CSV table of C-alpha atoms in Angstrom, one decimal:
chain,number,residue,atom,x,y,z
A,1,MET,CA,-11.4,2.2,-23.5
A,2,ARG,CA,-8.0,3.4,-21.2
A,3,ARG,CA,-6.6,0.3,-19.5
A,4,ILE,CA,-6.7,1.6,-16.3
A,5,GLU,CA,-7.1,-1.5,-13.5
A,6,ILE,CA,-8.4,-1.6,-10.0
A,7,LEU,CA,-6.4,-3.5,-7.5
A,8,ASP,CA,-8.2,-3.9,-4.1
A,9,CYS,CA,-6.0,-4.5,-1.4
A,10,THR,CA,-8.6,-4.2,1.7
A,11,LEU,CA,-7.5,-7.6,2.9
A,12,ARG,CA,-3.8,-7.0,2.6
A,13,ASP,CA,-3.1,-3.1,3.3
A,14,GLY,CA,-6.3,-3.1,5.7
A,15,ALA,CA,-4.5,-5.9,7.5
A,16,GLN,CA,-1.9,-3.4,9.0
A,17,VAL,CA,-5.2,-1.8,11.0
A,18,ASN,CA,-6.3,-5.1,12.4
A,19,GLU,CA,-3.3,-7.7,12.2
A,20,ALA,CA,-5.0,-9.1,9.7
A,21,ARG,CA,-7.8,-10.7,11.6
A,22,PHE,CA,-10.9,-10.4,9.6
A,23,GLY,CA,-12.3,-13.8,10.3
A,24,GLU,CA,-13.0,-16.6,8.1
A,25,ASN,CA,-16.4,-15.6,6.6
A,26,ALA,CA,-15.2,-11.8,6.1
A,27,ILE,CA,-12.3,-12.9,4.1
A,28,CYS,CA,-14.6,-15.2,1.6
A,29,ASP,CA,-17.3,-13.1,1.5
A,30,ILE,CA,-14.9,-9.9,0.5
A,31,ILE,CA,-12.9,-11.9,-2.1
A,32,THR,CA,-15.8,-13.1,-3.6
A,33,GLY,CA,-17.7,-9.6,-3.4
A,34,LEU,CA,-15.1,-8.3,-5.2
A,35,CYS,CA,-14.7,-10.5,-8.0
A,36,GLU,CA,-18.5,-10.2,-8.2
A,37,ALA,CA,-18.0,-6.8,-8.4
A,38,HIS,CA,-15.6,-7.1,-11.5
A,39,ILE,CA,-12.6,-5.8,-9.6
A,40,ASP,CA,-9.6,-5.9,-12.0
A,41,MET,CA,-7.0,-7.4,-9.2
A,42,VAL,CA,-8.2,-8.8,-5.6
A,43,GLU,CA,-5.1,-8.5,-3.0
A,44,CYS,CA,-6.0,-11.3,-0.7
A,45,GLY,CA,-3.3,-11.1,1.9
A,46,PHE,CA,0.4,-11.4,2.6
A,47,LEU,CA,3.0,-14.0,2.6
A,48,LYS,CA,4.7,-14.1,5.6
A,49,ASN,CA,7.3,-16.5,7.4
A,50,VAL,CA,4.2,-17.4,10.0
A,51,GLU,CA,2.3,-20.0,11.7
A,52,PHE,CA,-1.0,-20.1,9.5
A,53,GLU,CA,-4.2,-18.7,11.8
A,54,PRO,CA,-7.4,-19.4,10.5
A,55,GLY,CA,-9.3,-16.0,10.0
A,56,ARG,CA,-5.8,-14.3,9.1
A,57,THR,CA,-4.7,-12.9,5.7
A,58,TYR,CA,-1.1,-13.7,6.6
A,59,PHE,CA,-0.2,-17.0,4.7
A,60,PRO,CA,3.0,-18.9,5.1
A,61,GLN,CA,2.3,-20.5,1.6
A,62,PRO,CA,-0.1,-19.5,-1.2
A,63,GLY,CA,-2.0,-22.8,-0.8
A,64,TYR,CA,-3.2,-21.7,2.6
A,65,ALA,CA,-5.4,-19.0,0.7
A,66,LYS,CA,-7.3,-21.8,-0.9
A,67,ARG,CA,-10.3,-22.4,1.6
A,68,TYR,CA,-11.2,-18.6,1.1
A,69,LEU,CA,-11.0,-18.6,-2.8
A,70,PRO,CA,-14.2,-18.3,-4.9
A,71,LYS,CA,-14.8,-21.4,-7.0
A,72,ASP,CA,-15.7,-18.5,-10.0
A,73,ARG,CA,-13.3,-15.5,-9.8
A,74,GLY,CA,-14.4,-14.4,-13.0
A,75,SER,CA,-12.2,-12.0,-14.7
A,76,SER,CA,-10.6,-10.9,-11.4
A,77,THR,CA,-6.7,-11.7,-10.7
A,78,LEU,CA,-6.2,-13.0,-7.1
A,79,THR,CA,-2.9,-11.3,-5.6
A,80,ALA,CA,-0.9,-11.4,-2.3
A,81,LEU,CA,2.0,-9.3,-1.7
A,82,VAL,CA,5.5,-10.6,-0.1
A,83,ASP,CA,7.8,-7.8,1.6
A,84,PHE,CA,11.4,-8.6,0.1
A,85,GLY,CA,13.7,-9.7,2.8
A,86,ARG,CA,10.8,-10.9,5.2
A,87,TYR,CA,9.7,-14.1,3.3
A,88,ASP,CA,11.8,-17.4,2.5
A,89,ILE,CA,11.4,-17.9,-1.3
A,90,ASP,CA,11.7,-21.3,-0.7
A,91,ASN,CA,8.3,-21.4,0.5
A,92,LEU,CA,6.6,-20.2,-2.3
A,93,GLU,CA,5.2,-23.2,-3.9
A,94,PRO,CA,4.6,-23.5,-7.9
A,95,CYS,CA,1.6,-21.8,-9.2
A,96,ASP,CA,-0.9,-24.5,-10.2
A,97,GLY,CA,-3.8,-21.9,-10.8
A,98,SER,CA,-5.7,-22.6,-7.7
A,99,SER,CA,-4.1,-20.1,-5.5
A,100,PHE,CA,-3.0,-16.6,-6.3
A,101,ASP,CA,-2.3,-15.6,-9.9
A,102,LEU,CA,0.1,-12.9,-9.3
A,103,ILE,CA,2.7,-12.1,-6.6
A,104,ARG,CA,3.5,-8.6,-5.8
A,105,VAL,CA,7.1,-7.9,-4.5
A,106,SER,CA,7.7,-4.8,-2.3
A,107,LEU,CA,11.2,-3.2,-1.7
A,108,PHE,CA,12.8,-0.6,-0.2
A,109,GLU,CA,15.3,1.7,-1.9
A,110,LYS,CA,18.5,-0.2,-0.1
A,111,ASP,CA,17.0,-3.4,-1.7
A,112,ILE,CA,17.2,-2.5,-5.3
A,113,ASP,CA,20.6,-4.0,-6.1
A,114,ASN,CA,19.3,-7.3,-4.3
A,115,ILE,CA,15.9,-7.8,-5.6
A,116,PHE,CA,16.5,-9.5,-9.0
A,117,ASP,CA,17.3,-13.4,-8.3
A,118,PHE,CA,14.1,-13.3,-5.8
A,119,CYS,CA,11.8,-11.6,-8.6
A,120,MET,CA,13.1,-14.2,-11.0
A,121,LYS,CA,12.5,-17.3,-8.6
A,122,VAL,CA,8.7,-15.7,-8.2
A,123,LYS,CA,8.2,-15.8,-12.0
A,124,GLU,CA,9.8,-19.5,-12.3
A,125,ARG,CA,7.5,-21.0,-9.8
A,126,GLY,CA,4.7,-19.7,-12.5
A,127,TYR,CA,3.4,-16.6,-11.1
A,128,ARG,CA,2.4,-13.4,-12.7
A,129,LEU,CA,4.7,-10.5,-10.8
A,130,SER,CA,4.4,-7.2,-10.2
A,131,ILE,CA,7.1,-4.9,-7.9
A,132,GLN,CA,6.1,-2.5,-5.6
A,133,PRO,CA,9.3,0.2,-4.5
A,134,MET,CA,8.4,1.4,-1.3
A,135,ASP,CA,8.2,5.5,-0.6
A,136,THR,CA,9.2,5.9,-4.1
A,137,TYR,CA,8.9,9.8,-4.1
A,138,SER,CA,12.0,9.9,-1.7
A,139,TYR,CA,14.1,7.8,-4.1
A,140,SER,CA,17.0,9.8,-5.6
A,141,GLU,CA,16.2,10.4,-9.6
A,142,GLU,CA,19.6,8.0,-9.9
A,143,ASN,CA,17.6,5.2,-7.8
A,144,VAL,CA,14.3,5.9,-9.3
A,145,ARG,CA,16.2,5.4,-12.6
A,146,LYS,CA,17.9,2.1,-11.5
A,147,VAL,CA,14.6,0.9,-10.3
A,148,ILE,CA,13.4,1.0,-13.8
A,149,GLN,CA,16.5,-0.3,-15.1
A,150,MET,CA,16.0,-3.3,-12.8
A,151,ALA,CA,12.0,-3.5,-13.7
A,152,ASN,CA,13.3,-3.7,-17.6
A,153,ARG,CA,15.7,-6.8,-16.6
A,154,ILE,CA,13.1,-8.8,-14.7
A,155,LYS,CA,10.0,-7.5,-17.0
A,156,PRO,CA,7.4,-7.7,-14.3
A,157,GLU,CA,3.9,-7.1,-15.4
A,158,THR,CA,3.4,-3.9,-13.4
A,159,LEU,CA,6.0,-1.4,-11.7
A,160,SER,CA,4.3,0.8,-9.0
A,161,ILE,CA,4.9,4.3,-7.8
A,162,VAL,CA,4.1,3.7,-3.7
A,163,ASP,CA,3.6,6.8,-1.7
A,164,THR,CA,4.4,5.0,1.8
A,165,TYR,CA,4.1,7.8,4.3
A,166,SER,CA,1.4,9.9,2.2
A,167,VAL,CA,3.8,12.9,1.2
A,168,ALA,CA,3.2,13.0,-2.6
A,169,THR,CA,2.0,16.5,-3.8
A,170,THR,CA,0.6,16.5,-7.6
A,171,ASP,CA,3.8,17.6,-8.8
A,172,ASP,CA,5.4,14.6,-7.0
A,173,VAL,CA,3.1,12.4,-9.1
A,174,VAL,CA,3.9,14.2,-12.4
A,175,ARG,CA,7.8,14.0,-11.6
A,176,VAL,CA,8.3,10.5,-11.2
A,177,TYR,CA,5.2,9.5,-13.5
A,178,LYS,CA,7.7,11.0,-16.2
A,179,LEU,CA,10.6,9.3,-15.2
A,180,TYR,CA,9.0,5.9,-15.3
A,181,GLU,CA,7.5,6.8,-18.7
A,182,GLU,CA,10.8,7.8,-20.0
A,183,SER,CA,12.4,4.8,-19.7
A,184,LEU,CA,10.1,1.6,-18.6
A,185,SER,CA,9.6,-0.8,-21.1
A,186,PRO,CA,6.2,0.1,-22.9
A,187,GLY,CA,4.9,-3.4,-22.2
A,188,ILE,CA,5.2,-2.9,-18.3
A,189,LYS,CA,2.1,-1.2,-16.5
A,190,ILE,CA,2.6,1.5,-14.1
A,191,GLY,CA,0.9,1.3,-10.9
A,192,PHE,CA,-0.1,3.8,-8.0
A,193,HIS,CA,-0.4,3.4,-4.4
A,194,SER,CA,-1.1,6.1,-2.1
A,195,HIS,CA,-2.2,6.8,1.5
A,196,ASN,CA,-4.9,9.6,2.6
A,197,ASN,CA,-3.9,11.3,5.2
A,198,GLN,CA,-3.7,14.6,3.7
A,199,LEU,CA,-7.3,13.8,2.0
A,200,ASN,CA,-5.7,13.8,-1.4
A,201,SER,CA,-5.6,10.2,-2.7
A,202,PHE,CA,-8.5,10.7,-4.9
A,203,ALA,CA,-7.1,14.0,-6.6
A,204,LEU,CA,-3.5,12.2,-6.9
A,205,ALA,CA,-5.2,9.3,-8.6
A,206,ARG,CA,-6.9,11.6,-11.1
A,207,LYS,CA,-3.6,13.5,-11.6
A,208,PHE,CA,-1.8,10.2,-12.4
A,209,ILE,CA,-4.4,9.4,-15.0
A,210,GLU,CA,-4.4,12.7,-16.4
A,211,VAL,CA,-0.3,12.7,-17.0
A,212,SER,CA,0.0,9.0,-18.4
A,213,ASN,CA,0.5,7.9,-21.5
A,214,PRO,CA,-2.9,6.7,-23.0
A,215,ASP,CA,-1.0,3.5,-24.7
A,216,ARG,CA,0.3,2.7,-21.3
A,217,GLY,CA,-1.5,0.3,-18.9
A,218,LEU,CA,-2.3,1.7,-15.2
A,219,VAL,CA,-2.8,-0.1,-12.2
A,220,ILE,CA,-4.2,1.6,-9.5
A,221,ASP,CA,-4.7,0.6,-5.6
A,222,CYS,CA,-7.8,1.1,-3.4
A,223,SER,CA,-9.5,-0.7,-0.5
A,224,LEU,CA,-12.9,-0.7,0.5
A,225,TYR,CA,-14.0,2.1,3.0
A,226,GLY,CA,-10.3,3.2,2.7
A,227,MET,CA,-9.3,0.8,4.8
A,228,GLY,CA,-5.6,1.0,5.9
A,229,ARG,CA,-3.1,2.1,8.3
A,230,GLY,CA,-3.0,5.6,9.6
A,231,GLY,CA,-4.6,7.9,7.0
A,232,GLY,CA,-6.0,5.1,5.0
A,233,ASN,CA,-6.1,4.4,1.4
A,234,LEU,CA,-8.2,5.6,-1.6
A,235,ASN,CA,-11.6,4.3,-1.6
A,236,THR,CA,-12.6,1.4,-4.0
A,237,GLU,CA,-16.2,2.5,-3.9
A,238,LEU,CA,-15.3,6.2,-4.9
A,239,PHE,CA,-12.9,5.5,-7.4
A,240,THR,CA,-15.1,2.7,-9.1
A,241,GLU,CA,-17.7,5.2,-9.6
A,242,TYR,CA,-15.4,7.7,-10.9
A,243,LEU,CA,-13.9,5.4,-13.5
A,244,ASN,CA,-17.4,4.0,-14.2
A,245,LYS,CA,-18.5,7.7,-15.0
A,246,GLU,CA,-15.6,8.7,-16.8
A,247,TYR,CA,-13.9,5.8,-18.6
A,248,ALA,CA,-17.0,3.9,-19.3
A,249,HIS,CA,-15.9,1.1,-16.9
A,250,HIS,CA,-18.5,-1.8,-15.5
A,251,TYR,CA,-17.8,-2.2,-12.0
A,252,GLN,CA,-20.6,-3.3,-10.0
A,253,ALA,CA,-21.6,-1.4,-7.0
A,254,LYS,CA,-24.0,-3.7,-5.0
A,255,PRO,CA,-21.4,-6.2,-4.2
A,256,ILE,CA,-18.7,-3.4,-3.0
A,257,LEU,CA,-21.3,-1.8,-0.9
A,258,ASP,CA,-22.7,-5.0,0.4
A,259,MET,CA,-19.3,-5.8,1.6
A,260,ILE,CA,-19.0,-2.1,3.2
A,261,ASP,CA,-22.3,-2.6,5.0
A,262,ARG,CA,-21.7,-6.3,6.2
A,263,TYR,CA,-18.4,-5.9,7.4
A,264,LEU,CA,-16.3,-2.5,6.8
A,265,ILE,CA,-18.5,-0.4,9.1
A,266,GLY,CA,-18.3,-2.6,11.6
A,267,PHE,CA,-14.1,-3.1,11.2
A,268,LYS,CA,-14.2,1.2,11.4
A,269,GLU,CA,-16.2,1.2,14.7
A,270,LYS,CA,-13.5,-1.3,16.1
A,271,TYR,CA,-10.4,-0.2,14.7
A,272,GLU,CA,-9.1,3.3,13.6
A,273,TRP,CA,-8.3,4.5,10.5
A,274,GLY,CA,-8.6,7.9,8.3
A,275,TYR,CA,-8.6,11.2,8.5
A,276,SER,CA,-7.2,12.7,11.8
A,277,ILE,CA,-4.5,15.7,12.6
A,278,PRO,CA,-1.9,13.6,13.9
A,279,MET,CA,-2.2,11.7,10.6
A,280,LEU,CA,-2.3,15.1,8.5
A,281,TYR,CA,0.7,16.2,9.8
A,282,ALA,CA,2.2,12.6,9.7
A,283,GLY,CA,2.0,12.9,6.1
A,284,LEU,CA,3.0,16.4,5.8
A,285,TYR,CA,6.6,15.5,7.7
A,286,GLY,CA,6.9,12.0,6.2
A,287,VAL,CA,6.5,10.4,9.6
A,288,HIS,CA,5.7,6.6,10.6
A,289,VAL,CA,2.6,5.7,12.0
A,290,HIS,CA,3.9,4.0,14.8
A,291,THR,CA,6.0,7.1,15.5
A,292,VAL,CA,2.6,9.1,15.5
A,293,ALA,CA,1.0,6.4,17.6
A,294,TYR,CA,4.1,6.5,20.4
A,295,LEU,CA,4.1,10.1,20.9
A,296,GLN,CA,0.5,10.2,21.4
A,297,ARG,CA,0.7,8.3,24.4
A,298,LYS,CA,3.1,11.0,26.0
A,299,PRO,CA,1.1,12.7,28.7
A,300,GLY,CA,-0.2,16.3,27.9
A,301,MET,CA,0.8,15.9,24.1
A,302,THR,CA,-1.4,18.4,21.8
A,303,SER,CA,-1.7,18.5,18.3
A,304,TYR,CA,0.5,21.2,17.9
A,305,ASP,CA,3.0,19.4,20.2
A,306,LEU,CA,3.0,16.5,17.6
A,307,LYS,CA,3.4,19.2,14.9
A,308,CYS,CA,6.3,20.5,16.4
A,309,ILE,CA,8.1,17.6,17.4
A,310,PHE,CA,7.4,15.9,13.8
A,311,ALA,CA,9.4,18.9,12.5
A,312,MET,CA,12.5,18.2,15.0
A,313,LEU,CA,12.8,14.7,13.6
A,314,ASP,CA,15.9,13.3,11.7
A,315,GLU,CA,14.7,12.7,8.1
A,316,LYS,CA,15.9,9.2,8.0
A,317,LYS,CA,14.7,8.1,11.3
A,318,LYS,CA,11.3,9.5,11.1
A,319,LYS,CA,10.3,6.9,9.0
A,320,ARG,CA,11.4,4.3,11.6
A,321,TYR,CA,10.1,3.7,15.0
A,322,ASP,CA,13.5,4.2,16.9
A,323,TYR,CA,11.7,4.7,20.6
A,324,ASP,CA,14.6,6.0,22.4
A,325,TYR,CA,15.4,8.6,20.1
A,326,LEU,CA,11.6,9.6,20.0
A,327,ASP,CA,11.8,9.8,24.0
A,328,THR,CA,15.4,11.9,23.4
A,329,VAL,CA,13.3,14.3,21.1
A,330,TYR,CA,10.3,14.6,23.0
A,331,GLU,CA,12.3,15.4,26.2
A,332,LYS,CA,14.4,18.1,24.2
A,333,TYR,CA,10.9,19.7,23.2
A,334,MET,CA,9.5,19.6,26.3
A,335,SER,CA,12.3,21.3,28.1
A,336,GLU,CA,12.2,23.8,25.5
A,337,ARG,CA,8.5,24.2,25.7
A,338,GLY,CA,8.6,24.5,29.3
A,339,ALA,CA,11.4,27.4,29.2
A,340,GLU,CA,9.3,29.3,27.3
A,341,HIS,CA,6.3,29.0,29.4
A,342,GLU,CA,8.7,30.1,32.3
């Protein structure tokens, strides 16, 4: 059987939608349900420099998550993600087997040369390690190779390909996977994290599997009901069924669907994620979702206006949310639009 693992990131990437306020019962039940469904990896939230708040999946230390973790996690690995540069590594207590098994460290292209010591400290404290280079498809080929070289030195369990802004095409998937496969040490798995702004996460994940080396382990991120910021993520309920059918996996549907019925449908009524015209063009132009939200609030803004403004944005600034810059571009566009109608 192909070594294809699922990592469910509902409580971490979904936390971008509701500021991580899932509620204590939901957190406990979702982690337990995903373990009962035999999900390979369950991401329980973020490690952050924050005060602990019950019912929220932001944790200052792994120990704060213990109250939510099942006594029997079965074969599931429990994980948390930390953003490099946003967490004091000295707060990471040694792994004692009672909280997280694995820590995923995310970084941006600018961080490649500075990540080594941080990652090694995660390993020294006894945790398994994975590395998430954010917005991977935008890296220069030189920096993709530099990330790979860095990973070969650190020896994480997984090095991922991450489509932070939902810009990837199948050609991008093939291009970056081939760079990884060419130089990444054979024992390191390759991960895949997509966003669904363009309704292509399922197709991209299938392509990722199709072009991969069958001897290489893969880890594919998804979330219940696709919960995640902007266009959301690859759906756990969808991709587990696909792997069961095509690759003879044995994920259990009932716990997954029970969690969706019990919590995710209610979250969807309260919070917004998933396909929309603004998210479509955010993906096509690689625009940060905060930029989308800010411009949507402008008076008289139409979907076509958003498309035109996205096309005007500076390549680097569109991936951040410089509101003064956005105001300048918006005013320029509206002035030109007004002149056309005179």
